[in-house]
Amino acid sequence: MKYFKALVVGGGLAGMRAAVAFNMKNVSVALLSKVHPLRSHSIEAQGGINAALGNHPRGKFDSPKLHGYDTVKGSDYLADQPAVLKFTGLAPFIVREMESWGVPFSRTPEGKIAQRPFGGAGFPRTCYAADKTGHVLLHTMWEQVVKYKTYAERKNIQIFDEWMVTRLIIDAGKAVGVVAMNIQTGEIDAFMAEAIVWATGGMGRIFKNTTNALINTGLGMAIPYWAGVPLKDMEFVQFHPTTLLGPNILMTEGCRGEGGYLINKDGERFLANYPDSSKSMEISPRDIVSRNIQREIDKGKGGYPFAGGVKEGPFVGLDLRHLGEARIQERLPAIREIAINFAGVDPVYEPIPIQPGTHYAMGGLDTNENGQAPEVEGFYAAGEAGCASVHGANRLGGNSLLETLVFGKIAGEHAADYINAKETSVMTSKGFVAEVLEDEKNRLKELKNKNGKEKHAKINDELQQTMRDNVWIFRNEENLTKAYNKIQELKERYKNIGIQYKGDVMNYDLIWALEVQGNLSVAEAVVAGALNRKESRGAHFRLEYPKRDDENYLKHTIIRWDGEKAQLGWKDVELGIWEPKERKY
Amino acid sequence: MSEKYTFKILRFDPQTGQAPYWQSYEVPQLKEGMSVLDGLLYIQQYLDGSLGFRTSCRAGVCGSCAMHIAGTYRLACETQVKFLSTTTITVRPLSHIPIIKDLVVDMTPFYEKYEKIKPYLMPGTNDVDEHHERLQSRSDREKLDNIIDCILCGACYASCPMTAADPEYLGPAALMKANRFVVDSRDDNVGERLQIVGDEHGIFRCHTAFNCTEVCPKHLDPAGSIANLKRKHLSVKIMKVRPQ
Ligand SMILES: Cc1cc2nc3c(=O)[nH]c(=O)nc-3n(C[C@H](O)[C@H](O)[C@H](O)COP(=O)(O)OP(=O)(O)OC[C@H]3O[C@@H](n4cnc5c(N)ncnc54)[C@H](O)[C@@H]3O)c2cc1C
Ligand code: FES
C-alpha cells in the first residue's frame, strides 16, 4: 500500500495542472495515468484556447464578462453562472501563465499571442499555435512537471505512468484512495491519499464515429460513479460538425474560423438555407452546424463537386481551396497533412469530406465551482471528466482546453488547502482500504479467469453502433428506448465474456474488458438522461420536443448508480447574472 | 486492393521464458483506408488477445505507436496498408530499446535522456510575471516551426546507429528538443544548454548518418538541429563568441 498527501488520476492537461498546483503549495503528490502523460488525448486538440486578451484588432473591447456571457448563451442557459464567471475570469491569467512556461503560441504582427474567431464567440478570442494547440500545451505542461520534479526544495511529484486505476475507495463519505494496476507488471496496489483529483478525460468512445482517442472510454467516469459520485448532465454530448469521413479525425473549427466553407453536392453553401445558421454561417455554434449538416445529408444532398467530378455520400465538403496554399500551410498545416494521410485528399485542390461525430462530454462527475464533489469529502474532478457546469448544454470551441487548466489549478489548490488544514488523516481507514484492495484483486482475477463465449470487443462494437444509430444528433423516445434495451442486453452478455490472455504483462485483453464495462455503464447514463429530458436544449435534440422548455427542464440531470443501473434525479441551475433568453445567432 | 493481409509480427512474452519469435496472422481488408493499427487492433481484439502494443490517439499525434513496419520505422496508425508495396506486413518493435512485451518497448532510457537536456524554458532575464504578456516577434516564432512538432515517438532514436553503439548517447529526439530551446528567443540559458549537449555522449557523437531525418514520421529534421547545435557550440568555443 502506498501513501501520498494527494493523488491525481489522469495525466492530461487537467491532471498535470492539478499536480503542479499541489507542488506549488508544497504538497506531495502522485499522478497515475494509464498511458504516459504525453500520450493523453489532450494532445489532439487543434484549434485553440479561449481568453479575453483583446489582442485581435476586432477584439479590443473584449472582457472576461463578455466571454462569460457568450459561454452562458452557448450553454443554452444550462451553465452555472457563478462558475462561468470564475472560469472566464481566470482565463487571461491561465493563458499568460502557459506562455510564461514556454508555449509557442502563434503571434500577431506586434508579437502578442494571436487569436482567431471561433463559433459562438462575440470576438476573436481563441489563442492558438497553428492547428496544434493541444500538442504544444500538453508538451509544455509536461516540461513543467519535469522541471518541478527536480526542485529539491519542493515536495515530490511522482509519476506512475501505465498504471490503470480500477477502483475508487470511499469510506464513510470520504475519498481515501484508489486501487490501480501496473500495466507493465500486473501488480495491483492501493494508493491512499488525503484528497484525490480525478482527471480522466472524456468518453467519446462509447459512440462509433468519434473524434476521441481510442483510450477515451467510459471507464474513467464510471469508476467514481460506481463508487458513489453522481454524474451530471450526461445526455449533453457535443457533436463536432467537421470530422474526417472514415476515421472521424477532427478537422478543427479553425478551418471555418480561417474562412473555410461548407458545401453540399451542388457546391452550395447550404447553411444559408437554415434560419438558425443563415447569419453566422460557418461560424455558427457547433450544435447548430452539426444539425444542419445532418439535415443536408438526410435530404440526399451529401457530397461535393470538384475538378474531378462530384463525390456523393453521407458527408459534405469542407472547402478551403479559396484560402490558397500559402495560408493553408501557415495556419492549418496539420489539417492538410491529416487529410492527405488519412483520406488521400489535398485540401489545396479538393474539399475535405466531413461528417458530424461525437466530440466532447459536457456532462461528467458532479462538482461545484471549486471542482469539489458536494457529497464526497476529499474528492475533486477537473477537465472533461468533471462537470462544474461551465458548458451546460453545449460547449463553445476553445473553452474546454481552458477548462482543463482552470479547473486543474482550482481543484489542485483547493484540495491542497483542504489537506493542509486537515487535522485527521485517512490512515485511520487503512484496514478498510486493505479489505477493498483484496476484494478488487479478487474481482480482477475472476475477470481475467473468465472463459465465456462472448467477445468483449464484439459487445463494444454493438454498443458503439447502437449509440451511433439511436442516440445521435436527432433523438426520439423510440430510438432511445431501443438503445436502452440494447444496453441491458449487452450488460447481460458481458457477464459471459472470455479473456484469452491470462498473463500479467501488458494484458490489453483484460484492459479492454475493463474499458468495455465502463462504456456500458456510462452509455446507459447518457441514454437514461436523454430519455428523461423531454425538451431540446443545446446539443440534446428531441424530435418530439423541438423547443427548449425552461419551465420544466431548466435543471441539471443527476444520475446515481444503484449497484446495477442508473437512477435519475435533478439539481437546480445557478443563474443570477443573465436571464435565460431564446438563443439566436 | 488486396482482400487480405498477412501480418508477420515479432512476438515476445517475458513470462514464458521463450526467445522472441515470429508469428503470422491473416487479417481481412477491414475498410477503405485501413491502417496498420486497424490490423493490429483487429488481431488483438478478435484473433489473439495476448498481442501487446501501445496506441492512443490513432491520428499520428500522440507518439505511442512507432514501430518497425515493412522495412522502416513508422507510426502504425498513420500507415495505410494499401500504400505498402506488399501484402505481407512485417512488424517488429523499435530497436535499441529493451522490449517489455511484443511491440511494447521500455521507453525509460529515452525519457531519461529527454530529461537530461533540461527540457523546459529557462527565461532568465526574459522572464515575465503571469499578469503580463511576453512578446515574441513573428520571425522569432517562425524559427520554432517544425522543431516544436516532435511527438517523441522514438522512431529516430531506434534508427540511429549511435544509440546502439553508445547507450549513453543522448539521441536525436533529446538533442532536437535542446535545439528547440536554444533557438527560442524567450530562452536565456544557451550556455548551460550547449554545455549539456556538448559532453562526450552529446552532439559530437553524431556521425550524421541522417537516419533520423529520413525516418521521422513528422518529416522533421533532427540532424539539422544537431548540426545547428554543433555550429553554436564551436562558435562559442573557438571564437569565444558570447552565446546569445
Ligand atoms: C480531436 C479533438 C480536438 C479538440 N480540440 C480542442 C480545441 O481546439 N480547443 C478546446 O478547448 N478543446 C478541444 N478539444 C477538447 C479537449 O481537447 C479535451 O476536452 C481536453 O483535452 C481533455 O483534457 P483532460 O485533461 O480532461 O483529459 P485527457 O487529456 O483525455 O487525459 C485523460 C487522462 O486520464 C488518464 N486516464 C483515463 N482513465 C484512467 C484510468 N482508469 N486510470 C488511470 N488513468 C486514466 C489518461 O491516461 C489520460 O492521461 C478537442 C477534443 C478533441 C477530441
Ligand atoms: S496512436 Fe498516436 S501516434 Fe499512432
Coordinates of C-alpha atoms in Angstrom, one line a residue, chain B residues 118-202:
Chain B
K118 CA 16.5 20.3 -19.1
P119 CA 13.6 20.3 -21.5
Y120 CA 11.8 23.4 -20.2
L121 CA 12.0 27.1 -20.8
M122 CA 14.6 28.9 -18.7
P123 CA 13.8 32.5 -19.5
G124 CA 16.4 34.1 -17.1
T125 CA 16.2 37.8 -17.7
N126 CA 13.4 37.4 -20.2
D127 CA 11.0 36.3 -17.5
V128 CA 7.7 37.9 -17.1
D129 CA 5.1 37.6 -14.4
E130 CA 2.0 35.8 -15.4
H131 CA 0.0 39.0 -15.4
H132 CA 1.9 40.4 -18.4
E133 CA 2.3 39.1 -21.8
R134 CA 5.7 38.5 -23.1
L135 CA 6.2 39.5 -26.7
Q136 CA 7.9 37.4 -29.4
S137 CA 8.2 38.6 -33.0
R138 CA 6.7 36.6 -35.8
S139 CA 10.1 36.0 -37.3
D140 CA 11.5 34.7 -33.9
R141 CA 8.4 32.5 -33.6
E142 CA 8.9 31.1 -37.0
K143 CA 12.3 29.7 -36.0
L144 CA 10.4 27.2 -33.8
D145 CA 8.2 26.0 -36.7
N146 CA 8.7 22.2 -37.2
I147 CA 11.1 21.6 -34.2
I148 CA 8.1 22.0 -31.8
D149 CA 6.2 19.4 -33.8
C150 CA 8.2 16.5 -32.4
I151 CA 5.9 13.9 -30.9
L152 CA 8.6 11.9 -29.1
C153 CA 7.7 8.7 -30.7
G154 CA 11.2 7.3 -30.7
A155 CA 11.4 6.4 -34.4
C156 CA 14.6 8.5 -34.9
Y157 CA 16.2 7.1 -31.7
A158 CA 15.6 3.5 -32.9
S159 CA 17.0 4.2 -36.4
C160 CA 20.2 5.9 -35.2
P161 CA 23.4 3.8 -35.3
M162 CA 24.9 5.8 -32.4
T163 CA 22.2 5.0 -29.9
A164 CA 23.2 1.3 -30.4
A165 CA 27.0 2.0 -30.2
D166 CA 26.8 4.3 -27.2
P167 CA 24.0 3.5 -24.8
E168 CA 24.6 6.9 -23.1
Y169 CA 24.3 8.9 -26.3
L170 CA 21.5 11.5 -25.9
G171 CA 20.0 10.6 -29.2
P172 CA 18.3 12.7 -31.9
A173 CA 15.0 13.4 -30.2
A174 CA 16.5 14.8 -27.0
L175 CA 19.0 16.9 -29.0
M176 CA 16.4 18.3 -31.2
K177 CA 14.5 19.3 -28.0
A178 CA 17.6 21.0 -26.7
N179 CA 17.8 22.9 -30.0
R180 CA 14.1 23.9 -29.7
F181 CA 15.1 25.9 -26.5
V182 CA 18.4 27.2 -28.0
V183 CA 16.6 28.8 -30.9
D184 CA 13.7 30.1 -28.8
S185 CA 14.2 33.9 -28.4
R186 CA 12.5 33.7 -25.0
D187 CA 15.1 31.3 -23.5
D188 CA 18.1 32.7 -21.8
N189 CA 20.3 29.7 -20.9
V190 CA 22.1 28.9 -24.1
G191 CA 25.4 28.5 -22.3
E192 CA 24.3 25.7 -20.0
R193 CA 22.4 24.0 -22.8
L194 CA 25.4 23.9 -25.0
Q195 CA 27.4 22.5 -22.2
I196 CA 25.0 19.7 -21.6
V197 CA 24.7 18.7 -25.3
G198 CA 28.5 19.1 -25.8
D199 CA 29.6 16.4 -23.4
E200 CA 31.0 13.1 -24.6
H201 CA 27.6 11.5 -25.1
G202 CA 26.2 14.5 -26.9

